[in-house]
Amino acid sequence: MGEWTWEYEGYDPTTEPLRETLHTLGNGYFATRGAAPESRGGLVHCPGTYAAGCYDRLVSSVAGRQIENEDLVNLPNWLLLRFRLLSPDGSPGPWFTPDVCEVTDYRQVLDLRQGTLTRTFRYRAVDGRVLRVEQCRLVHMGDPHIGALRTVFVTEGWGGRIEVEAGLDGNVTNANVHRYRALDRRHLTGVHVGVAEPDRVWLRCRTRTSVTGISMAQRAEVVGPPPVSASLNAAGHLAVHRFELALPEGQPITLVKTVALHTSRDRAIGDPLAAATERAARAPDFAALLHSHAVAWRQLWRRAELEVPGEAGHVLRLHLFHVLQTLSPHTADLDVGVPARGLHGEAYRGHVFWDELFVLPYLNLHFPEVSRALLDYRHRRLPQAVWVARQVGRAGAVYPWQSGSDGRDESQRLHLNPRSGRWLPDHTWLQRHVGSAIAYNVWQYCQATGDTKYLHTKGADMVLQIARFWASSAVLDPASGRYRIREVVGPDEYHDAYPGAGRPGIDDNAYTNVTAAWVLARALDIARGLPARRRQELVERGGLDTGELPLWEELSRRLMVPFHQGVISQFDGYGELAELDWDRYRARYGNIRRLDRILEAEGDAVNRYQVSKQADVLMLGYLFSPAELASLFKHLGYRLTDELWQRTVDYYLRRTSHGSTLSEVVHGWVLARAHRADAWRYCHEALEGDVADLQGGTTPEGIHLGAMAGTLDLFQRGLTGLETREDALWLDPVELPELSEFGFTLRYRGHWGIGVRVRSDELTVSVPDSEESAVRIVLPDRSLTVLPGAVASVRLPGRQNH
């Protein structure tokens, strides 16, 4: 496998779903899974095309209840291309499919540098004739509405005819996640197909309830000897070009299909069908498309340059590739959030969770315009968040744990346990900490970019309302003199109630309370730093009440943080729960990442035990540097020593099952910052999460975008100690024996391409030549200023020269 490729050899139906996900191609506007062009949806294959933000809402009958779900819609399949050999008398053989036909030399190669997927194989028919096939596809990174597939046929030792169909198929469903099969999954309706002479076919349809119009148009052409026959056909749900090709012995014939996609959500168009047919007609040939596509990718890679040696670097490049395909510069023009599973599958129904907390810190330093657009997605939904807070008797804004097309809460209320087959109540919608994640992202974006205009306008709108919600959620406990936040669910997700309790939620989740205190403190900073007229505007329209500020100050200092046995408690009462026999469960089940499902299937409940699905308390060490975290606890009136934090880390390391791919990212980050020898183990598992499908069958349903971006940020900020604050770059590199050298470039303020490289005991920072001001660098033992066009290298104290 090459440094810039991700390859698979041989045809293996058992791994096809994983390959299809990891071989997805996209451009931020739409993405298409790496399914074989001749395949149809089933247990092995899932041809899937998803447009960012294209959702539909359906009601299904589940376990005797009517359940409403909004899903990212699987659009018509534009890849469809199948072929079969014709006998000398013209009678057709079977349509080719590797599931039943004899194939050799089967190879799939994802070219990360150019953004193409190439499949090659040799097909041996039952009569012994061999046909060599090469297929190359792209989803254009320059023109976000274009996809193309080039197929080259070459005979070996014979000449004759084949029949080829290249088409658009509207008979698709959301079938990628098999555990959703009890739900209504047919989102497309009103399918119409037609032809546009001389060389195009088209398909249009709409979603059932959101009534989003979707149109595709295909142009197909043969390069080489002209076809024996060619026709355009449209009937039912299928629009196809049919060709009969005469293949000379050993000479290639090429068929190219170019497809345009538009929806009614697009800007600057009238009718999506007219836009699609015109775009398909005007698109250049495949060679020109490939060239402009490669140029667009080259520019992206230049802006996100990353150099990490060995296999870690190889996987990181794949992660970066998929992040850029989901959230590209085209995303800046769309009203979309961060889909937790990318545009690569249908898990989580394409919903937006808190994964932007792991994504935006990376984007801030490479594609800040994309970060801003993702924050705008949240700002547009602020009125809905304010309305929801009022419905639950609170002030301010409460953002939903899961969201989609609008601001309503899309969190499921029933969850299927595949182990037991039972549908169970789901209370994870009580994860109110998503609001703190949004506020954190606003602050980090503005610190990285210096965008004070955003901080004082849309950013202030969101952060102040989120702070107001926390202030209205905290209740004074006279016995302790502390404020408490009750009935929430923390990042752990396992614990959604106390054992035997008649109400959902737990009290005083440490992560929730500490981040709420941080939000309140930052809201005070924003309120006090607003220009006078902007402050007046907010006061006049109710976005700010200066009478609230003293309470915010008090709460930021007096929210409760629970402790037990000399460690920070995940929540009040966590230390009173039973201990789990981890060795017994590992011996019995092997993979125990999803202990909640295992215990429920046994008739037990995860709420009874001191177990965590993923990092919860330790998330604090992910968001805040050691010094900042100690300062935050001091502000709250607690003393957080290095010893207390180390005990806390050790305590939860022994009690975390890592049922989320985000968990290893956080643990690798926290352990690296604590200079722990076992840090690399978690870093490595974070890298392997999707490529090795460590969660056991989840990657075929879509990548874990937060984990992929999180691994990038682990190298960008975690291992360098990089912070952007006080108009400076703060750096405190971590010594990791398994990684003696790595480097990357970043975009900071007006500087495009600041280079950061760590080599054993040396840190080098280069600033590209420009008319911008110098960059201030702050290290633990010194600070320095680097002028544009200059390079600064410093020795890192306490390092061994490897």
PDB file of C-alpha atoms in Angstrom, residues 415-648:
ATOM      1  CA  HIS A 415     -33.076   2.459  21.316  1.00  0.00           C
ATOM      2  CA  LEU A 416     -32.745  -1.054  19.906  1.00  0.00           C
ATOM      3  CA  ASN A 417     -30.340  -3.349  21.706  1.00  0.00           C
ATOM      4  CA  PRO A 418     -29.164  -5.735  18.955  1.00  0.00           C
ATOM      5  CA  ARG A 419     -28.086  -8.274  21.593  1.00  0.00           C
ATOM      6  CA  SER A 420     -31.494  -8.638  23.214  1.00  0.00           C
ATOM      7  CA  GLY A 421     -33.690  -7.478  20.341  1.00  0.00           C
ATOM      8  CA  ARG A 422     -35.524  -5.188  22.730  1.00  0.00           C
ATOM      9  CA  TRP A 423     -36.440  -1.545  22.157  1.00  0.00           C
ATOM     10  CA  LEU A 424     -35.582   0.400  25.298  1.00  0.00           C
ATOM     11  CA  PRO A 425     -36.178   3.924  26.574  1.00  0.00           C
ATOM     12  CA  ASP A 426     -33.351   6.278  25.605  1.00  0.00           C
ATOM     13  CA  HIS A 427     -32.646   9.275  27.839  1.00  0.00           C
ATOM     14  CA  THR A 428     -29.448  10.504  26.210  1.00  0.00           C
ATOM     15  CA  TRP A 429     -31.373  13.608  25.111  1.00  0.00           C
ATOM     16  CA  LEU A 430     -30.558  14.906  28.618  1.00  0.00           C
ATOM     17  CA  GLN A 431     -26.985  15.592  27.507  1.00  0.00           C
ATOM     18  CA  ARG A 432     -27.288  19.311  28.026  1.00  0.00           C
ATOM     19  CA  HIS A 433     -23.510  19.699  27.838  1.00  0.00           C
ATOM     20  CA  VAL A 434     -23.802  20.110  24.058  1.00  0.00           C
ATOM     21  CA  GLY A 435     -24.467  23.797  24.753  1.00  0.00           C
ATOM     22  CA  SER A 436     -21.123  24.147  26.496  1.00  0.00           C
ATOM     23  CA  ALA A 437     -19.440  22.497  23.501  1.00  0.00           C
ATOM     24  CA  ILE A 438     -20.977  25.101  21.194  1.00  0.00           C
ATOM     25  CA  ALA A 439     -19.810  27.943  23.456  1.00  0.00           C
ATOM     26  CA  TYR A 440     -16.327  26.394  23.613  1.00  0.00           C
ATOM     27  CA  ASN A 441     -16.188  26.215  19.821  1.00  0.00           C
ATOM     28  CA  VAL A 442     -17.260  29.845  19.487  1.00  0.00           C
ATOM     29  CA  TRP A 443     -14.502  30.926  21.878  1.00  0.00           C
ATOM     30  CA  GLN A 444     -11.827  28.750  20.273  1.00  0.00           C
ATOM     31  CA  TYR A 445     -12.714  29.915  16.770  1.00  0.00           C
ATOM     32  CA  CYS A 446     -12.469  33.558  17.789  1.00  0.00           C
ATOM     33  CA  GLN A 447      -9.184  32.997  19.666  1.00  0.00           C
ATOM     34  CA  ALA A 448      -7.653  31.225  16.659  1.00  0.00           C
ATOM     35  CA  THR A 449      -8.807  33.734  14.067  1.00  0.00           C
ATOM     36  CA  GLY A 450      -8.999  37.000  15.993  1.00  0.00           C
ATOM     37  CA  ASP A 451     -12.539  37.393  14.652  1.00  0.00           C
ATOM     38  CA  THR A 452     -13.817  39.771  17.344  1.00  0.00           C
ATOM     39  CA  LYS A 453     -16.661  40.823  15.060  1.00  0.00           C
ATOM     40  CA  TYR A 454     -18.081  37.297  15.255  1.00  0.00           C
ATOM     41  CA  LEU A 455     -17.481  37.110  19.000  1.00  0.00           C
ATOM     42  CA  HIS A 456     -19.413  40.333  19.550  1.00  0.00           C
ATOM     43  CA  THR A 457     -22.302  39.435  17.245  1.00  0.00           C
ATOM     44  CA  LYS A 458     -23.386  35.857  16.538  1.00  0.00           C
ATOM     45  CA  GLY A 459     -20.916  34.431  19.041  1.00  0.00           C
ATOM     46  CA  ALA A 460     -22.235  36.649  21.828  1.00  0.00           C
ATOM     47  CA  ASP A 461     -25.814  35.747  20.901  1.00  0.00           C
ATOM     48  CA  MET A 462     -25.084  32.056  21.475  1.00  0.00           C
ATOM     49  CA  VAL A 463     -22.691  32.145  24.427  1.00  0.00           C
ATOM     50  CA  LEU A 464     -24.825  34.552  26.474  1.00  0.00           C
ATOM     51  CA  GLN A 465     -27.961  32.485  25.972  1.00  0.00           C
ATOM     52  CA  ILE A 466     -26.147  29.245  26.823  1.00  0.00           C
ATOM     53  CA  ALA A 467     -24.815  30.897  30.008  1.00  0.00           C
ATOM     54  CA  ARG A 468     -28.335  32.056  30.836  1.00  0.00           C
ATOM     55  CA  PHE A 469     -29.572  28.466  30.540  1.00  0.00           C
ATOM     56  CA  TRP A 470     -26.921  27.222  32.959  1.00  0.00           C
ATOM     57  CA  ALA A 471     -27.735  30.009  35.384  1.00  0.00           C
ATOM     58  CA  SER A 472     -31.408  29.043  35.356  1.00  0.00           C
ATOM     59  CA  SER A 473     -30.563  25.337  35.747  1.00  0.00           C
ATOM     60  CA  ALA A 474     -28.415  25.694  38.887  1.00  0.00           C
ATOM     61  CA  VAL A 475     -30.113  25.386  42.272  1.00  0.00           C
ATOM     62  CA  LEU A 476     -28.528  26.438  45.565  1.00  0.00           C
ATOM     63  CA  ASP A 477     -27.988  23.649  48.091  1.00  0.00           C
ATOM     64  CA  PRO A 478     -28.093  25.339  51.536  1.00  0.00           C
ATOM     65  CA  ALA A 479     -26.272  22.442  53.201  1.00  0.00           C
ATOM     66  CA  SER A 480     -23.130  22.800  51.086  1.00  0.00           C
ATOM     67  CA  GLY A 481     -23.467  26.393  49.986  1.00  0.00           C
ATOM     68  CA  ARG A 482     -22.912  25.142  46.437  1.00  0.00           C
ATOM     69  CA  TYR A 483     -25.086  25.320  43.346  1.00  0.00           C
ATOM     70  CA  ARG A 484     -26.162  22.037  41.808  1.00  0.00           C
ATOM     71  CA  ILE A 485     -27.288  21.014  38.325  1.00  0.00           C
ATOM     72  CA  ARG A 486     -29.604  18.021  38.441  1.00  0.00           C
ATOM     73  CA  GLU A 487     -31.173  15.542  36.033  1.00  0.00           C
ATOM     74  CA  VAL A 488     -28.642  15.507  33.233  1.00  0.00           C
ATOM     75  CA  VAL A 489     -26.665  12.869  31.340  1.00  0.00           C
ATOM     76  CA  GLY A 490     -22.907  13.311  30.990  1.00  0.00           C
ATOM     77  CA  PRO A 491     -20.627  12.462  28.063  1.00  0.00           C
ATOM     78  CA  ASP A 492     -20.364   8.923  29.463  1.00  0.00           C
ATOM     79  CA  GLU A 493     -23.903   8.157  28.160  1.00  0.00           C
ATOM     80  CA  TYR A 494     -24.117   4.878  30.094  1.00  0.00           C
ATOM     81  CA  HIS A 495     -25.592   6.436  33.210  1.00  0.00           C
ATOM     82  CA  ASP A 496     -28.967   7.959  32.441  1.00  0.00           C
ATOM     83  CA  ALA A 497     -30.557   7.390  35.854  1.00  0.00           C
ATOM     84  CA  TYR A 498     -29.797   6.270  39.396  1.00  0.00           C
ATOM     85  CA  PRO A 499     -30.470   2.576  40.140  1.00  0.00           C
ATOM     86  CA  GLY A 500     -34.140   2.142  40.967  1.00  0.00           C
ATOM     87  CA  ALA A 501     -34.921   5.834  40.438  1.00  0.00           C
ATOM     88  CA  GLY A 502     -38.275   6.844  39.061  1.00  0.00           C
ATOM     89  CA  ARG A 503     -36.833   9.724  37.040  1.00  0.00           C
ATOM     90  CA  PRO A 504     -34.130   9.873  34.371  1.00  0.00           C
ATOM     91  CA  GLY A 505     -30.887  11.781  34.761  1.00  0.00           C
ATOM     92  CA  ILE A 506     -28.103  12.064  37.296  1.00  0.00           C
ATOM     93  CA  ASP A 507     -26.968  15.026  39.401  1.00  0.00           C
ATOM     94  CA  ASP A 508     -23.836  17.158  39.343  1.00  0.00           C
ATOM     95  CA  ASN A 509     -22.004  15.554  36.479  1.00  0.00           C
ATOM     96  CA  ALA A 510     -18.503  16.943  36.986  1.00  0.00           C
ATOM     97  CA  TYR A 511     -17.872  17.596  33.310  1.00  0.00           C
ATOM     98  CA  THR A 512     -21.217  19.351  32.894  1.00  0.00           C
ATOM     99  CA  ASN A 513     -20.751  21.548  35.964  1.00  0.00           C
ATOM    100  CA  VAL A 514     -17.133  22.517  35.313  1.00  0.00           C
ATOM    101  CA  THR A 515     -17.793  23.391  31.672  1.00  0.00           C
ATOM    102  CA  ALA A 516     -20.915  25.321  32.725  1.00  0.00           C
ATOM    103  CA  ALA A 517     -18.731  27.355  35.097  1.00  0.00           C
ATOM    104  CA  TRP A 518     -16.301  27.968  32.234  1.00  0.00           C
ATOM    105  CA  VAL A 519     -19.142  29.134  29.972  1.00  0.00           C
ATOM    106  CA  LEU A 520     -20.412  31.524  32.628  1.00  0.00           C
ATOM    107  CA  ALA A 521     -16.921  33.001  33.063  1.00  0.00           C
ATOM    108  CA  ARG A 522     -16.474  33.436  29.303  1.00  0.00           C
ATOM    109  CA  ALA A 523     -19.943  34.971  29.006  1.00  0.00           C
ATOM    110  CA  LEU A 524     -18.901  37.528  31.602  1.00  0.00           C
ATOM    111  CA  ASP A 525     -15.743  38.277  29.606  1.00  0.00           C
ATOM    112  CA  ILE A 526     -17.820  38.771  26.452  1.00  0.00           C
ATOM    113  CA  ALA A 527     -20.469  40.896  28.158  1.00  0.00           C
ATOM    114  CA  ARG A 528     -17.857  43.179  29.718  1.00  0.00           C
ATOM    115  CA  GLY A 529     -15.842  43.446  26.503  1.00  0.00           C
ATOM    116  CA  LEU A 530     -18.709  44.323  24.181  1.00  0.00           C
ATOM    117  CA  PRO A 531     -18.648  47.704  22.469  1.00  0.00           C
ATOM    118  CA  ALA A 532     -21.105  49.982  24.260  1.00  0.00           C
ATOM    119  CA  ARG A 533     -23.564  50.197  21.377  1.00  0.00           C
ATOM    120  CA  ARG A 534     -23.542  46.478  20.801  1.00  0.00           C
ATOM    121  CA  ARG A 535     -24.200  45.921  24.514  1.00  0.00           C
ATOM    122  CA  GLN A 536     -27.089  48.381  24.297  1.00  0.00           C
ATOM    123  CA  GLU A 537     -28.555  46.467  21.336  1.00  0.00           C
ATOM    124  CA  LEU A 538     -28.435  43.179  23.227  1.00  0.00           C
ATOM    125  CA  VAL A 539     -30.024  44.734  26.319  1.00  0.00           C
ATOM    126  CA  GLU A 540     -32.810  46.331  24.270  1.00  0.00           C
ATOM    127  CA  ARG A 541     -33.803  43.098  22.568  1.00  0.00           C
ATOM    128  CA  GLY A 542     -33.432  40.903  25.642  1.00  0.00           C
ATOM    129  CA  GLY A 543     -30.211  39.149  24.676  1.00  0.00           C
ATOM    130  CA  LEU A 544     -28.495  40.483  27.788  1.00  0.00           C
ATOM    131  CA  ASP A 545     -29.666  41.649  31.193  1.00  0.00           C
ATOM    132  CA  THR A 546     -26.846  43.304  33.103  1.00  0.00           C
ATOM    133  CA  GLY A 547     -28.661  42.421  36.314  1.00  0.00           C
ATOM    134  CA  GLU A 548     -27.828  38.767  35.608  1.00  0.00           C
ATOM    135  CA  LEU A 549     -24.080  39.279  35.678  1.00  0.00           C
ATOM    136  CA  PRO A 550     -23.580  39.136  39.466  1.00  0.00           C
ATOM    137  CA  LEU A 551     -25.373  35.759  39.557  1.00  0.00           C
ATOM    138  CA  TRP A 552     -23.223  34.480  36.687  1.00  0.00           C
ATOM    139  CA  GLU A 553     -20.130  35.539  38.604  1.00  0.00           C
ATOM    140  CA  GLU A 554     -21.328  33.738  41.730  1.00  0.00           C
ATOM    141  CA  LEU A 555     -22.246  30.568  39.858  1.00  0.00           C
ATOM    142  CA  SER A 556     -18.905  30.493  38.034  1.00  0.00           C
ATOM    143  CA  ARG A 557     -17.300  30.257  41.479  1.00  0.00           C
ATOM    144  CA  ARG A 558     -19.745  28.055  43.384  1.00  0.00           C
ATOM    145  CA  LEU A 559     -20.972  25.257  41.139  1.00  0.00           C
ATOM    146  CA  MET A 560     -20.508  21.887  42.803  1.00  0.00           C
ATOM    147  CA  VAL A 561     -17.824  19.424  41.745  1.00  0.00           C
ATOM    148  CA  PRO A 562     -18.283  16.041  43.501  1.00  0.00           C
ATOM    149  CA  PHE A 563     -15.366  13.982  44.839  1.00  0.00           C
ATOM    150  CA  HIS A 564     -14.986  10.510  46.331  1.00  0.00           C
ATOM    151  CA  GLN A 565     -12.003   8.414  47.438  1.00  0.00           C
ATOM    152  CA  GLY A 566      -9.642  11.254  46.626  1.00  0.00           C
ATOM    153  CA  VAL A 567     -10.719  11.553  42.967  1.00  0.00           C
ATOM    154  CA  ILE A 568     -13.169  13.682  41.016  1.00  0.00           C
ATOM    155  CA  SER A 569     -16.530  11.915  40.866  1.00  0.00           C
ATOM    156  CA  GLN A 570     -18.094  11.475  37.453  1.00  0.00           C
ATOM    157  CA  PHE A 571     -21.326  12.545  39.139  1.00  0.00           C
ATOM    158  CA  ASP A 572     -22.753  12.727  42.606  1.00  0.00           C
ATOM    159  CA  GLY A 573     -23.062   9.138  43.862  1.00  0.00           C
ATOM    160  CA  TYR A 574     -20.806   7.500  41.295  1.00  0.00           C
ATOM    161  CA  GLY A 575     -18.523   6.145  44.012  1.00  0.00           C
ATOM    162  CA  GLU A 576     -21.461   4.390  45.682  1.00  0.00           C
ATOM    163  CA  LEU A 577     -22.216   2.230  42.658  1.00  0.00           C
ATOM    164  CA  ALA A 578     -21.140  -1.414  42.511  1.00  0.00           C
ATOM    165  CA  GLU A 579     -17.820  -2.466  41.015  1.00  0.00           C
ATOM    166  CA  LEU A 580     -17.898  -4.641  37.902  1.00  0.00           C
ATOM    167  CA  ASP A 581     -15.942  -7.861  37.520  1.00  0.00           C
ATOM    168  CA  TRP A 582     -14.120  -6.701  34.401  1.00  0.00           C
ATOM    169  CA  ASP A 583     -12.011  -9.863  34.043  1.00  0.00           C
ATOM    170  CA  ARG A 584     -15.097 -12.071  34.032  1.00  0.00           C
ATOM    171  CA  TYR A 585     -16.834 -10.049  31.354  1.00  0.00           C
ATOM    172  CA  ARG A 586     -13.732  -9.845  29.175  1.00  0.00           C
ATOM    173  CA  ALA A 587     -13.246 -13.593  29.460  1.00  0.00           C
ATOM    174  CA  ARG A 588     -16.875 -14.245  28.600  1.00  0.00           C
ATOM    175  CA  TYR A 589     -17.493 -11.724  25.820  1.00  0.00           C
ATOM    176  CA  GLY A 590     -14.092 -10.597  24.526  1.00  0.00           C
ATOM    177  CA  ASN A 591     -15.182  -7.247  23.115  1.00  0.00           C
ATOM    178  CA  ILE A 592     -16.964  -5.424  25.939  1.00  0.00           C
ATOM    179  CA  ARG A 593     -16.933  -1.915  24.507  1.00  0.00           C
ATOM    180  CA  ARG A 594     -20.738  -1.855  24.629  1.00  0.00           C
ATOM    181  CA  LEU A 595     -21.228  -3.065  28.188  1.00  0.00           C
ATOM    182  CA  ASP A 596     -24.626  -1.401  28.333  1.00  0.00           C
ATOM    183  CA  ARG A 597     -25.956  -3.787  25.690  1.00  0.00           C
ATOM    184  CA  ILE A 598     -24.274  -6.804  27.268  1.00  0.00           C
ATOM    185  CA  LEU A 599     -25.678  -6.101  30.725  1.00  0.00           C
ATOM    186  CA  GLU A 600     -29.185  -5.335  29.455  1.00  0.00           C
ATOM    187  CA  ALA A 601     -29.241  -8.577  27.491  1.00  0.00           C
ATOM    188  CA  GLU A 602     -28.376 -10.362  30.773  1.00  0.00           C
ATOM    189  CA  GLY A 603     -31.292  -8.658  32.506  1.00  0.00           C
ATOM    190  CA  ASP A 604     -28.966  -6.310  34.367  1.00  0.00           C
ATOM    191  CA  ALA A 605     -28.447  -2.546  34.042  1.00  0.00           C
ATOM    192  CA  VAL A 606     -25.290  -0.530  33.433  1.00  0.00           C
ATOM    193  CA  ASN A 607     -26.630   2.176  35.761  1.00  0.00           C
ATOM    194  CA  ARG A 608     -25.723  -0.060  38.703  1.00  0.00           C
ATOM    195  CA  TYR A 609     -21.971  -0.058  38.089  1.00  0.00           C
ATOM    196  CA  GLN A 610     -18.886   2.113  38.148  1.00  0.00           C
ATOM    197  CA  VAL A 611     -18.315   1.773  34.426  1.00  0.00           C
ATOM    198  CA  SER A 612     -18.049   4.425  31.742  1.00  0.00           C
ATOM    199  CA  LYS A 613     -18.676   4.093  28.037  1.00  0.00           C
ATOM    200  CA  GLN A 614     -16.154   6.789  27.193  1.00  0.00           C
ATOM    201  CA  ALA A 615     -14.152   9.635  28.639  1.00  0.00           C
ATOM    202  CA  ASP A 616     -16.283  11.841  30.875  1.00  0.00           C
ATOM    203  CA  VAL A 617     -14.347  13.458  33.719  1.00  0.00           C
ATOM    204  CA  LEU A 618     -11.204  13.080  31.604  1.00  0.00           C
ATOM    205  CA  MET A 619     -12.817  15.213  28.897  1.00  0.00           C
ATOM    206  CA  LEU A 620     -11.819  18.143  31.094  1.00  0.00           C
ATOM    207  CA  GLY A 621      -8.183  17.289  30.388  1.00  0.00           C
ATOM    208  CA  TYR A 622      -8.979  17.294  26.688  1.00  0.00           C
ATOM    209  CA  LEU A 623     -10.570  20.754  26.625  1.00  0.00           C
ATOM    210  CA  PHE A 624      -8.227  22.504  29.032  1.00  0.00           C
ATOM    211  CA  SER A 625      -4.455  22.479  29.474  1.00  0.00           C
ATOM    212  CA  PRO A 626      -3.211  21.353  32.906  1.00  0.00           C
ATOM    213  CA  ALA A 627      -2.585  24.952  33.963  1.00  0.00           C
ATOM    214  CA  GLU A 628      -5.948  26.148  32.691  1.00  0.00           C
ATOM    215  CA  LEU A 629      -7.788  23.267  34.369  1.00  0.00           C
ATOM    216  CA  ALA A 630      -6.082  23.937  37.709  1.00  0.00           C
ATOM    217  CA  SER A 631      -7.002  27.617  37.371  1.00  0.00           C
ATOM    218  CA  LEU A 632     -10.605  26.735  36.592  1.00  0.00           C
ATOM    219  CA  PHE A 633     -10.872  24.531  39.692  1.00  0.00           C
ATOM    220  CA  LYS A 634      -9.254  27.275  41.764  1.00  0.00           C
ATOM    221  CA  HIS A 635     -11.873  29.710  40.494  1.00  0.00           C
ATOM    222  CA  LEU A 636     -14.492  27.227  41.704  1.00  0.00           C
ATOM    223  CA  GLY A 637     -12.848  27.074  45.120  1.00  0.00           C
ATOM    224  CA  TYR A 638     -11.222  23.637  44.713  1.00  0.00           C
ATOM    225  CA  ARG A 639      -7.559  22.690  44.666  1.00  0.00           C
ATOM    226  CA  LEU A 640      -6.660  20.464  41.749  1.00  0.00           C
ATOM    227  CA  THR A 641      -3.152  19.146  42.284  1.00  0.00           C
ATOM    228  CA  ASP A 642      -1.166  17.046  39.828  1.00  0.00           C
ATOM    229  CA  GLU A 643      -1.516  14.121  42.241  1.00  0.00           C
ATOM    230  CA  LEU A 644      -5.304  14.430  42.429  1.00  0.00           C
ATOM    231  CA  TRP A 645      -5.569  14.587  38.658  1.00  0.00           C
ATOM    232  CA  GLN A 646      -3.273  11.572  38.217  1.00  0.00           C
ATOM    233  CA  ARG A 647      -5.361   9.571  40.681  1.00  0.00           C
ATOM    234  CA  THR A 648      -8.486  10.591  38.778  1.00  0.00           C
TER     235      THR A 648
END
